[in-house]
Coordinates of C-alpha atoms in Angstrom, one line a residue:
Chain A
M903 CA -205.6 -75.8 -57.9
T904 CA -205.0 -74.0 -61.6
P905 CA -208.2 -74.2 -63.9
L906 CA -208.7 -77.3 -66.2
L907 CA -210.1 -75.2 -68.6
Q908 CA -208.9 -71.5 -68.8
A909 CA -211.2 -69.2 -71.6
R910 CA -209.9 -65.6 -71.6
N911 CA -212.4 -62.8 -73.6
L912 CA -213.8 -65.2 -75.9
S913 CA -215.9 -63.1 -78.6
L914 CA -218.1 -64.6 -81.8
P915 CA -219.2 -61.3 -83.6
G916 CA -222.9 -61.0 -82.9
R917 CA -223.2 -63.9 -80.8
L918 CA -220.9 -64.0 -77.6
M919 CA -219.5 -60.6 -76.0
D920 CA -216.1 -61.4 -74.2
V921 CA -216.5 -64.1 -72.2
S922 CA -214.3 -65.4 -69.4
L923 CA -214.2 -68.5 -67.8
D924 CA -212.5 -71.0 -65.5
I925 CA -213.3 -74.8 -64.7
Y926 CA -211.8 -76.7 -62.3
P927 CA -210.4 -80.6 -62.5
G928 CA -213.5 -82.6 -61.4
E929 CA -216.1 -79.8 -62.0
L930 CA -219.9 -80.0 -63.8
I931 CA -220.7 -76.8 -65.2
C932 CA -224.3 -76.7 -66.2
L933 CA -225.1 -74.0 -68.7
V934 CA -228.7 -72.9 -69.0
G935 CA -230.3 -69.2 -70.6
P936 CA -233.2 -68.8 -72.9
N937 CA -232.7 -69.9 -76.8
G938 CA -230.4 -67.3 -78.2
S939 CA -228.6 -66.0 -74.9
G940 CA -225.0 -68.0 -76.3
K941 CA -224.8 -71.4 -75.1
T942 CA -224.2 -73.1 -78.3
S943 CA -222.3 -70.2 -79.6
L944 CA -219.9 -70.5 -76.2
L945 CA -219.4 -74.2 -76.8
H946 CA -218.4 -73.5 -80.4
A947 CA -216.2 -70.8 -79.1
L948 CA -214.6 -73.3 -77.3
T949 CA -214.3 -76.0 -79.6
G950 CA -212.8 -73.0 -82.2
I951 CA -215.8 -73.5 -84.1
G952 CA -216.1 -69.9 -86.4
S953 CA -212.8 -68.7 -85.6
P954 CA -213.8 -66.9 -82.1
A955 CA -211.4 -64.0 -80.8
G956 CA -209.8 -64.7 -77.2
E957 CA -207.7 -67.8 -75.5
V958 CA -208.6 -71.1 -74.7
L959 CA -206.1 -73.2 -72.8
V960 CA -207.3 -76.6 -71.9
D961 CA -204.7 -78.2 -69.2
H962 CA -202.2 -75.3 -70.6
V963 CA -202.5 -76.6 -73.9
D964 CA -204.3 -74.4 -76.5
P965 CA -206.6 -77.2 -78.5
R966 CA -207.2 -75.0 -81.4
R967 CA -203.3 -75.9 -82.3
L968 CA -204.0 -79.5 -82.0
G969 CA -204.5 -82.3 -84.9
P970 CA -207.2 -84.2 -85.3
A971 CA -205.1 -87.4 -83.8
Q972 CA -204.2 -85.7 -80.1
R973 CA -207.9 -83.1 -80.3
P974 CA -210.2 -85.5 -79.2
H975 CA -208.3 -86.3 -75.7
Y976 CA -208.6 -82.7 -74.7
L977 CA -211.6 -82.0 -75.5
T978 CA -214.6 -83.2 -77.4
F979 CA -218.0 -81.2 -78.6
L980 CA -221.5 -83.4 -78.8
P981 CA -223.7 -81.1 -81.0
A982 CA -227.2 -80.0 -80.5
A983 CA -227.8 -81.7 -83.7
R984 CA -228.5 -85.4 -83.9
D985 CA -228.7 -85.9 -87.5
I986 CA -226.1 -88.1 -89.1
A987 CA -226.4 -88.5 -93.1
W988 CA -224.8 -91.9 -93.6
P989 CA -225.9 -95.1 -92.2
L990 CA -222.5 -95.8 -90.5
L991 CA -222.4 -98.7 -88.1
A992 CA -222.4 -97.1 -84.4
R993 CA -218.7 -98.9 -84.0
D994 CA -217.6 -97.3 -86.9
L995 CA -219.2 -93.6 -85.9
I996 CA -217.5 -94.0 -82.4
A997 CA -214.0 -95.0 -84.0
L998 CA -214.3 -91.7 -86.5
G999 CA -214.8 -89.2 -83.5
G1000 CA -211.1 -90.3 -82.2
G1001 CA -211.6 -93.7 -80.8
G1002 CA -211.7 -95.7 -77.5
A1003 CA -214.0 -97.6 -75.5
P1004 CA -217.5 -96.4 -74.8
P1005 CA -218.4 -96.1 -71.1
D1006 CA -220.1 -99.6 -70.0
A1007 CA -222.8 -97.5 -68.7
L1008 CA -224.2 -96.4 -71.7
A1009 CA -225.2 -100.2 -72.6
L1010 CA -224.3 -100.1 -76.2
D1011 CA -223.0 -103.5 -76.5
D1012 CA -226.1 -104.7 -78.4
L1013 CA -225.8 -101.5 -80.7
L1014 CA -222.3 -101.3 -82.0
D1015 CA -222.5 -103.7 -84.8
R1016 CA -225.9 -102.0 -86.2
R1017 CA -226.4 -99.3 -88.5
L1018 CA -227.4 -96.2 -87.2
D1019 CA -230.4 -95.7 -89.7
T1020 CA -232.0 -98.8 -88.1
L1021 CA -231.6 -97.4 -84.3
S1022 CA -234.5 -95.4 -82.8
T1023 CA -233.9 -91.6 -82.2
G1024 CA -232.9 -92.4 -78.4
E1025 CA -230.6 -95.1 -79.1
R1026 CA -228.9 -93.0 -82.0
S1027 CA -228.4 -90.2 -79.0
R1028 CA -226.8 -92.8 -77.1
V1029 CA -224.6 -93.8 -79.6
L1030 CA -223.5 -89.7 -80.5
I1031 CA -223.0 -89.4 -76.9
A1032 CA -220.6 -92.3 -76.6
R1033 CA -218.6 -91.0 -79.4
A1034 CA -217.7 -87.5 -77.3
L1035 CA -217.0 -89.7 -74.4
A1036 CA -215.4 -92.7 -75.8
P1037 CA -211.8 -90.4 -76.4
K1038 CA -212.0 -89.8 -72.7
P1039 CA -211.5 -86.1 -72.9
K1040 CA -209.9 -83.4 -70.2
L1041 CA -212.8 -81.4 -70.8
L1042 CA -216.3 -82.8 -72.4
L1043 CA -218.7 -79.9 -74.1
L1044 CA -222.2 -81.2 -74.4
D1045 CA -225.1 -79.6 -76.0
E1046 CA -228.3 -80.3 -74.9
P1047 CA -227.2 -84.2 -74.1
T1048 CA -230.2 -85.3 -72.6
A1049 CA -232.6 -84.3 -75.3
N1050 CA -234.3 -87.2 -77.2
L1051 CA -233.8 -89.9 -74.0
D1052 CA -236.4 -91.2 -71.7
P1053 CA -236.4 -90.0 -68.2
L1054 CA -234.5 -92.9 -67.2
W1055 CA -231.8 -92.3 -69.7
Q1056 CA -231.3 -88.3 -68.8
I1057 CA -230.7 -89.5 -65.1
R1058 CA -228.1 -91.8 -66.2
L1059 CA -226.4 -90.2 -68.5
M1060 CA -226.3 -87.0 -66.2
E1061 CA -225.1 -89.3 -63.2
L1062 CA -222.8 -90.9 -65.8
V1063 CA -221.4 -87.9 -66.6
R1064 CA -220.7 -86.3 -63.1
S1065 CA -219.1 -89.6 -62.3
E1066 CA -216.5 -89.8 -65.0
V1067 CA -215.7 -86.2 -64.4
R1068 CA -215.6 -86.7 -60.6
D1069 CA -213.4 -89.8 -60.7
N1070 CA -211.1 -88.7 -63.1
Q1071 CA -210.3 -85.3 -62.3
R1072 CA -211.9 -84.1 -65.8
A1073 CA -214.3 -81.4 -66.4
A1074 CA -217.7 -81.0 -68.4
L1075 CA -219.6 -78.0 -69.7
V1076 CA -223.1 -79.0 -70.4
A1077 CA -225.5 -76.6 -71.9
I1078 CA -229.1 -77.6 -71.1
H1079 CA -232.5 -76.3 -70.7
D1080 CA -234.0 -78.3 -67.6
L1081 CA -233.6 -76.2 -64.9
D1082 CA -233.8 -78.4 -62.1
A1083 CA -231.3 -80.8 -63.6
A1084 CA -229.0 -78.0 -63.9
T1085 CA -229.6 -77.2 -60.3
R1086 CA -228.8 -80.9 -59.4
Y1087 CA -225.9 -82.3 -61.3
G1088 CA -224.0 -79.0 -62.0
D1089 CA -221.5 -78.0 -59.3
R1090 CA -221.9 -74.8 -60.4
V1091 CA -224.9 -73.4 -63.0
L1092 CA -224.1 -70.2 -65.5
V1093 CA -227.0 -68.6 -66.9
M1094 CA -225.8 -66.9 -70.2
D1095 CA -228.1 -64.0 -71.5
G1096 CA -227.4 -62.1 -74.5
G1097 CA -224.2 -62.9 -75.3
S1098 CA -222.4 -63.4 -72.3
I1099 CA -222.5 -64.9 -68.4
A1100 CA -225.3 -63.0 -66.6
V1101 CA -224.9 -64.8 -63.4
E1102 CA -224.0 -67.6 -61.9
G1103 CA -226.8 -69.7 -59.6
L1104 CA -230.6 -69.7 -60.1
D1105 CA -231.9 -67.7 -57.1
G1106 CA -234.0 -65.2 -57.4
E1107 CA -234.7 -62.3 -59.2
P1108 CA -232.0 -62.7 -62.1
V1109 CA -233.6 -65.6 -63.3
A1110 CA -237.2 -64.2 -63.7
R1111 CA -235.6 -61.3 -65.4
I1112 CA -233.9 -63.6 -68.0
F1113 CA -236.0 -66.5 -68.5
G1114 CA -239.6 -64.9 -67.5
I1115 CA -240.3 -68.0 -65.0
E1116 CA -240.4 -67.9 -61.5
K1117 CA -240.4 -70.7 -59.2
V1118 CA -244.0 -71.0 -57.7
A1119 CA -244.8 -74.3 -54.9
G1120 CA -241.6 -75.8 -56.1
A1121 CA -242.8 -75.5 -59.8
W1122 CA -241.7 -73.3 -62.7
R1123 CA -244.7 -71.1 -64.0
P1124 CA -244.2 -67.6 -66.1
V1125 CA -243.8 -64.5 -64.4
S1126 CA -246.9 -63.2 -63.3
P1127 CA -248.7 -60.9 -66.2
L1128 CA -249.9 -58.3 -63.6
A1129 CA -246.0 -58.0 -62.4
D1130 CA -245.2 -57.9 -66.1
R1131 CA -247.9 -55.2 -66.9
R1132 CA -246.6 -53.1 -64.0
S1133 CA -242.8 -53.3 -64.9
S1134 CA -243.5 -51.9 -68.6
P1135 CA -244.4 -48.8 -69.3
Chain B
M1212 CA -212.4 -102.3 -98.3
T1213 CA -210.9 -105.7 -97.8
R1214 CA -207.5 -106.1 -99.2
A1215 CA -209.5 -109.4 -101.5
T1216 CA -212.0 -106.9 -102.7
A1217 CA -209.6 -104.1 -103.5
L1218 CA -207.8 -106.8 -105.5
L1219 CA -210.9 -108.1 -107.0
L1220 CA -211.5 -104.5 -108.1
A1221 CA -208.2 -104.1 -109.4
L1222 CA -208.8 -107.3 -111.5
A1223 CA -211.5 -106.0 -112.8
L1224 CA -210.3 -102.7 -113.8
G1225 CA -207.7 -104.5 -115.3
G1226 CA -209.7 -106.7 -117.0
A1227 CA -212.0 -104.2 -118.6
F1228 CA -208.7 -102.1 -119.6
L1229 CA -207.3 -105.1 -121.4
A1230 CA -210.5 -106.4 -123.1
S1231 CA -211.1 -102.6 -124.1
L1232 CA -208.1 -103.0 -125.8
A1233 CA -208.5 -106.0 -127.4
L1234 CA -212.2 -106.4 -128.6
P1235 CA -213.6 -106.9 -131.3
Y1236 CA -210.5 -109.0 -131.6
G1237 CA -211.4 -110.5 -135.3
D1238 CA -210.4 -107.0 -136.9
L1239 CA -207.4 -106.6 -135.1
A1240 CA -206.0 -110.5 -135.3
G1241 CA -206.9 -110.1 -138.8
I1242 CA -204.9 -107.0 -139.5
Y1243 CA -202.3 -108.5 -137.7
R1244 CA -202.0 -111.1 -139.7
Q1245 CA -201.3 -108.8 -142.8
D1246 CA -199.3 -105.8 -141.4
T1247 CA -198.0 -105.8 -138.3
G1248 CA -196.9 -102.6 -138.1
L1249 CA -200.5 -101.2 -138.9
A1250 CA -202.1 -103.0 -136.3
T1251 CA -199.6 -102.0 -133.6
T1252 CA -200.6 -98.5 -135.1
L1253 CA -204.1 -99.2 -134.4
L1254 CA -203.8 -100.9 -131.1
I1255 CA -201.8 -97.5 -129.6
E1256 CA -203.3 -94.7 -131.8
L1257 CA -207.1 -96.1 -131.8
R1258 CA -207.5 -98.8 -129.0
L1259 CA -205.2 -97.2 -126.5
P1260 CA -206.6 -94.1 -126.3
R1261 CA -209.5 -94.7 -126.2
A1262 CA -209.4 -97.1 -123.4
A1263 CA -207.5 -95.2 -121.6
L1264 CA -209.8 -92.2 -121.4
A1265 CA -212.4 -94.5 -120.6
L1266 CA -210.5 -95.4 -117.6
I1267 CA -209.6 -92.1 -116.8
Y1268 CA -212.8 -90.1 -117.0
G1269 CA -214.6 -93.0 -115.1
A1270 CA -212.3 -93.1 -112.3
M1271 CA -212.4 -89.5 -112.2
L1272 CA -216.3 -89.2 -112.3
G1273 CA -216.2 -91.8 -109.6
A1274 CA -213.7 -89.9 -107.4
A1275 CA -215.0 -86.3 -107.8
G1276 CA -218.6 -87.8 -107.0
A1277 CA -217.6 -89.4 -104.0
A1278 CA -215.9 -86.5 -102.7
V1279 CA -219.0 -84.2 -103.8
Q1280 CA -221.2 -86.3 -102.1
A1281 CA -219.1 -86.5 -99.1
L1282 CA -218.6 -82.9 -99.1
F1283 CA -222.8 -82.2 -99.4
A1284 CA -223.3 -84.9 -97.2
N1285 CA -225.8 -86.3 -99.5
P1286 CA -225.6 -89.6 -101.8
L1287 CA -227.8 -87.3 -104.8
A1288 CA -224.5 -84.8 -105.0
S1289 CA -222.8 -86.0 -108.5
P1290 CA -220.9 -84.1 -110.9
D1291 CA -223.7 -84.3 -113.8
L1292 CA -226.5 -83.9 -111.3
T1293 CA -225.2 -80.8 -110.0
G1294 CA -224.5 -79.2 -112.7
T1295 CA -220.4 -79.4 -112.8
T1296 CA -219.9 -81.2 -116.3
S1297 CA -222.8 -78.7 -117.6
G1298 CA -220.4 -75.9 -116.5
A1299 CA -217.5 -77.7 -117.7
A1300 CA -218.9 -78.2 -121.5
L1301 CA -220.2 -74.1 -121.1
G1302 CA -216.5 -73.4 -120.6
A1303 CA -215.4 -75.6 -123.7
V1304 CA -217.9 -74.3 -126.0
I1305 CA -217.4 -70.6 -125.0
T1306 CA -213.4 -70.8 -125.1
A1307 CA -213.6 -73.1 -128.9
Y1308 CA -216.7 -71.0 -130.9
I1309 CA -217.0 -67.6 -129.2
F1310 CA -212.8 -67.2 -128.5
G1311 CA -212.0 -69.4 -131.2
F1312 CA -209.5 -70.8 -129.3
A1313 CA -209.2 -74.5 -130.3
A1314 CA -205.9 -75.4 -128.6
P1315 CA -206.0 -78.5 -126.0
I1316 CA -204.7 -76.8 -123.3
A1317 CA -207.1 -73.8 -123.9
L1318 CA -210.3 -76.1 -124.0
S1319 CA -208.9 -77.6 -120.6
V1320 CA -208.8 -74.0 -119.3
G1321 CA -211.9 -72.6 -120.5
S1322 CA -213.3 -76.3 -119.2
V1323 CA -212.0 -76.1 -115.8
A1324 CA -213.1 -72.6 -115.5
G1325 CA -216.6 -73.4 -116.3
A1326 CA -216.7 -76.4 -114.0
L1327 CA -215.7 -74.2 -111.1
G1328 CA -217.9 -71.2 -111.9
A1329 CA -220.9 -73.9 -111.8
L1330 CA -219.7 -75.8 -108.4
L1331 CA -219.4 -72.5 -106.9
L1332 CA -223.0 -71.5 -108.1
L1333 CA -224.5 -74.4 -106.1
L1334 CA -222.3 -73.9 -103.0
A1335 CA -223.7 -70.4 -103.3
L1336 CA -227.2 -71.5 -104.5
A1337 CA -227.6 -74.5 -102.0
G1338 CA -225.2 -74.0 -99.2
P1339 CA -222.8 -76.1 -97.8
K1340 CA -224.7 -78.9 -96.3
A1341 CA -227.5 -78.6 -98.9
E1342 CA -231.3 -80.7 -98.3
T1343 CA -231.4 -83.5 -101.0
A1344 CA -234.2 -81.2 -102.5
T1345 CA -232.1 -77.6 -102.6
L1346 CA -229.2 -79.3 -104.1
L1347 CA -231.2 -81.0 -106.9
L1348 CA -232.9 -77.9 -107.5
A1349 CA -230.1 -75.8 -108.0
G1350 CA -228.2 -78.4 -109.9
L1351 CA -230.9 -78.5 -112.2
A1352 CA -231.0 -75.1 -112.6
I1353 CA -227.1 -74.7 -113.1
S1354 CA -227.3 -77.0 -115.8
A1355 CA -230.6 -75.6 -117.2
L1356 CA -228.5 -72.5 -117.5
A1357 CA -225.5 -74.2 -118.7
G1358 CA -227.5 -75.8 -121.3
A1359 CA -229.0 -72.9 -122.9
L1360 CA -226.1 -71.1 -122.5
T1361 CA -224.2 -73.2 -124.3
T1362 CA -226.8 -73.5 -127.2
L1363 CA -226.7 -70.0 -127.3
A1364 CA -223.1 -69.9 -127.8
L1365 CA -223.3 -72.4 -130.5
A1366 CA -225.8 -70.7 -132.2
L1367 CA -223.8 -67.2 -131.8
A1368 CA -220.6 -69.0 -133.1
P1369 CA -218.9 -67.5 -136.0
S1370 CA -218.4 -71.3 -137.4
P1371 CA -221.7 -72.5 -139.5
F1372 CA -220.9 -76.5 -138.5
A1373 CA -220.6 -75.7 -135.0
F1374 CA -223.9 -77.7 -134.1
Y1375 CA -223.0 -80.3 -136.1
D1376 CA -219.4 -80.1 -134.9
A1377 CA -220.0 -79.9 -131.0
Y1378 CA -223.2 -82.3 -131.3
D1379 CA -220.8 -85.7 -130.7
W1380 CA -218.4 -84.2 -128.0
L1381 CA -221.4 -82.5 -126.0
M1382 CA -223.1 -86.2 -125.7
G1383 CA -220.1 -87.6 -124.6
S1384 CA -217.3 -89.5 -127.0
L1385 CA -214.2 -91.4 -126.6
V1386 CA -213.9 -92.1 -130.2
D1387 CA -211.1 -90.5 -132.2
R1388 CA -208.8 -89.0 -129.2
S1389 CA -205.0 -88.7 -129.8
L1390 CA -202.4 -89.9 -127.4
A1391 CA -201.8 -86.3 -126.6
Q1392 CA -205.2 -85.3 -125.8
T1393 CA -205.2 -88.3 -123.6
A1394 CA -202.5 -86.7 -121.5
F1395 CA -204.6 -83.6 -121.6
A1396 CA -207.5 -85.4 -119.9
G1397 CA -205.2 -87.7 -117.7
I1398 CA -202.4 -85.2 -116.1
P1399 CA -204.6 -82.5 -114.0
A1400 CA -207.1 -86.1 -113.6
A1401 CA -204.2 -88.0 -111.8
L1402 CA -203.3 -84.9 -110.2
S1403 CA -206.8 -84.0 -108.7
F1404 CA -206.9 -87.9 -107.9
A1405 CA -203.9 -88.1 -105.9
L1406 CA -204.8 -84.9 -103.9
L1407 CA -208.2 -86.0 -103.2
L1408 CA -207.0 -88.9 -101.6
R1409 CA -205.3 -87.1 -99.0
L1410 CA -208.9 -85.7 -98.0
V1411 CA -210.1 -89.5 -97.0
R1412 CA -209.8 -88.7 -93.3
P1413 CA -211.1 -85.0 -93.3
L1414 CA -214.2 -86.0 -95.4
D1415 CA -215.1 -89.6 -93.3
S1416 CA -214.8 -87.4 -90.5
L1417 CA -217.2 -85.1 -91.9
A1418 CA -219.8 -87.8 -92.0
L1419 CA -220.0 -86.6 -87.8
G1420 CA -221.4 -83.3 -88.9
E1421 CA -219.7 -80.2 -89.8
E1422 CA -219.5 -79.2 -86.3
V1423 CA -218.2 -82.1 -85.0
A1424 CA -215.4 -82.4 -87.9
Q1425 CA -214.3 -79.3 -86.7
S1426 CA -214.7 -80.1 -83.2
L1427 CA -212.1 -82.6 -84.1
G1428 CA -209.0 -80.0 -85.6
H1429 CA -210.1 -80.3 -89.3
D1430 CA -210.5 -77.3 -91.5
V1431 CA -213.9 -77.6 -93.1
P1432 CA -213.8 -74.4 -95.1
S1433 CA -210.6 -75.1 -96.4
L1434 CA -211.4 -78.7 -97.5
R1435 CA -214.8 -77.2 -99.2
R1436 CA -212.5 -75.1 -101.3
Q1437 CA -210.3 -78.1 -102.2
V1438 CA -212.7 -80.4 -103.1
V1439 CA -214.4 -77.7 -105.4
C1440 CA -211.0 -76.9 -106.5
L1441 CA -209.9 -80.7 -107.3
T1442 CA -213.3 -81.8 -108.9
A1443 CA -213.4 -78.4 -111.0
L1444 CA -209.8 -79.4 -112.1
G1445 CA -210.3 -83.0 -112.7
V1446 CA -213.8 -83.3 -114.4
G1447 CA -213.3 -80.2 -116.1
A1448 CA -210.2 -81.3 -117.6
C1449 CA -211.8 -84.7 -118.9
V1450 CA -214.6 -83.1 -120.0
A1451 CA -212.7 -80.8 -122.4
I1452 CA -211.6 -83.8 -123.9
C1453 CA -214.5 -86.4 -123.9
G1454 CA -217.6 -84.2 -123.4
A1455 CA -220.1 -84.4 -120.8
I1456 CA -220.6 -88.0 -119.4
G1457 CA -223.5 -88.5 -116.8
F1458 CA -224.5 -91.0 -113.9
V1459 CA -221.0 -92.6 -113.9
G1460 CA -220.5 -90.1 -110.9
L1461 CA -223.7 -90.7 -109.1
V1462 CA -223.7 -94.4 -109.4
A1463 CA -220.1 -95.4 -109.0
P1464 CA -219.9 -93.7 -105.1
I1465 CA -223.2 -95.8 -104.2
F1466 CA -221.6 -98.8 -105.0
A1467 CA -218.4 -98.0 -103.8
R1468 CA -219.8 -96.9 -99.9
R1469 CA -221.3 -100.5 -100.0
L1470 CA -217.8 -101.7 -99.4
T1471 CA -216.4 -99.0 -97.1
R1472 CA -219.2 -99.3 -94.6
S1473 CA -220.7 -96.0 -95.5
H1474 CA -217.5 -94.2 -94.9
P1475 CA -217.8 -91.6 -97.2
G1476 CA -214.2 -90.4 -97.7
R1477 CA -212.8 -93.8 -98.0
A1478 CA -215.4 -94.8 -100.7
I1479 CA -213.2 -92.5 -103.1
L1480 CA -210.8 -95.1 -104.1
P1481 CA -213.1 -97.9 -104.6
A1482 CA -215.5 -95.2 -106.2
A1483 CA -212.8 -94.5 -108.9
M1484 CA -212.3 -98.0 -109.7
I1485 CA -215.7 -98.8 -110.2
G1486 CA -216.4 -95.5 -112.4
G1487 CA -213.6 -97.1 -114.7
I1488 CA -215.0 -100.2 -114.5
L1489 CA -218.3 -98.7 -115.3
L1490 CA -217.0 -96.4 -118.3
L1491 CA -214.8 -99.1 -119.8
L1492 CA -217.5 -101.6 -119.8
A1493 CA -220.4 -98.6 -121.1
D1494 CA -217.8 -98.2 -124.3
L1495 CA -217.2 -101.8 -124.8
A1496 CA -221.1 -101.9 -124.8
V1497 CA -221.2 -99.3 -127.3
R1498 CA -218.7 -100.7 -129.6
L1499 CA -219.7 -104.2 -129.6
A1500 CA -223.5 -103.1 -129.9
P1501 CA -224.8 -104.4 -133.5
L1502 CA -226.2 -100.8 -134.5
G1503 CA -224.6 -100.3 -137.5
R1504 CA -223.3 -97.0 -136.0
T1505 CA -221.5 -95.9 -132.7
L1506 CA -223.9 -94.6 -130.0
P1507 CA -222.2 -91.6 -128.3
I1508 CA -221.1 -93.3 -124.7
G1509 CA -222.7 -90.5 -122.9
V1510 CA -226.0 -91.7 -124.6
L1511 CA -225.5 -95.1 -123.1
T1512 CA -224.5 -94.1 -119.6
A1513 CA -227.7 -91.6 -119.6
L1514 CA -230.0 -94.7 -120.9
L1515 CA -228.5 -97.1 -117.9
G1516 CA -228.1 -94.2 -115.3
A1517 CA -231.2 -92.4 -115.6
P1518 CA -233.4 -95.7 -114.6
F1519 CA -231.4 -96.6 -111.5
F1520 CA -231.7 -92.7 -110.7
L1521 CA -235.7 -92.9 -110.8
W1522 CA -234.8 -96.3 -108.9
L1523 CA -232.6 -94.0 -106.0
V1524 CA -235.3 -91.2 -105.7
A1525 CA -238.1 -93.7 -105.2
H1526 CA -236.2 -95.7 -103.1
M1527 CA -235.2 -92.5 -100.8
R1528 CA -238.8 -91.4 -101.0
W1529 CA -239.9 -94.7 -99.4
R1530 CA -237.6 -95.0 -96.8
V1531 CA -238.7 -91.1 -95.7
A1532 CA -242.4 -92.3 -95.6
A1533 CA -241.1 -95.7 -93.6

């Protein structure tokens, strides 16, 4: 099977170091890492923001060569920032993002004809997520999609993304801080550190070293200060 | 904007333009009965440039205001509040009174350069996606600086009448301009307007945020350069001929977005039409007001625009508080 996304030697000066990555059809990949480890930079580079060096192919096409009419069918990007300056209608916002019908599972029927400034933060987030999903892109790039959502919607959203990806042989790369959600929903979990992909999977020592946390009796806790003191000079 | 609204706006614009040509009707009709030739000359050489300039300048301010507001994602960005018109006025004053080039083309070039300088300074000071406070403070600083430098340039000018000369023009005036001067404002403004209309879609996409606009395939840095250069060209050329006229560029886009369901790019066309209507009406009011002498039109737009601006600021504050 050929990868849906082939990224080679992606670099953004000072933020992303030579990242290569393959994602296969049907895969949901979770991207975790401490603040400043390069998750957003990787999503930016795949989107073409900031003139990254390196190659990106989505289904054999370099999306950076596509204009606004085609690009949303190849990839869409949901940034972490959820503020929109203008009081657009939810329906218009989705149309500006490349159109298409938002997934029923987001339950937007009552929100579509409302202005963004009349929505709650969570409702607005659902509309912005719908904007990224509606064009049915081959590759979904989501930065912290569950931020601002209540627990039920966090679960619904991640399950929606997983089924969209699996049922239609598309792919998603999701940056997320919740390590348990990453393990639960991700077909693979990539851990970023210092601008590159440090390790795959969340088991054992590398995670403790990168995040400074460890799992004790089923809960994440800071790595014990005693162990810390012993390892530092 | 629906077809009906567009038609209505076009009718209002045409009506205001014709009214501007025809009013005050009595004087013109009286002269026409005595001397047809004189009346025609009056109409073509006095009233036509004035009406055309009101239309051109108003439309340019509306379009530029809409484009700048879309670019900064901020409803308080406008050519006057951000210092663009003051920069243009400074450019023209330096060209005319310090370098002594009074030809219309030289004034236009100086004015456009001044506007461009002010906009670039604003981008450098406030950043591309400016918070309202930063944007207004940077604009205020640029306006104040340009204003002070304009006064300085006039004080240092070799001509002792510089102040008196420049006063009417600086306050914004459409009176006694020739058809040639109208063309000097109109041609760059038309060019700027036509090219700004090409940016409607990318500016609408920018409403989704810079990152999303870029992810959709829009070249945002290039978009920013184009809006800055086109605004400077159009507004600068108008300021060179008619001086600085405030608040139309702030008010027109705000009304226009009500017609485009808040789409900031699509608002450029209706903002131009509303700006044209506003300035034609303001000029009519100045002309028909029984004051004995003509008020500079910039004074009237400021008198009407400033309270609207105050209301807007208070309204935004209430909304933030709520």
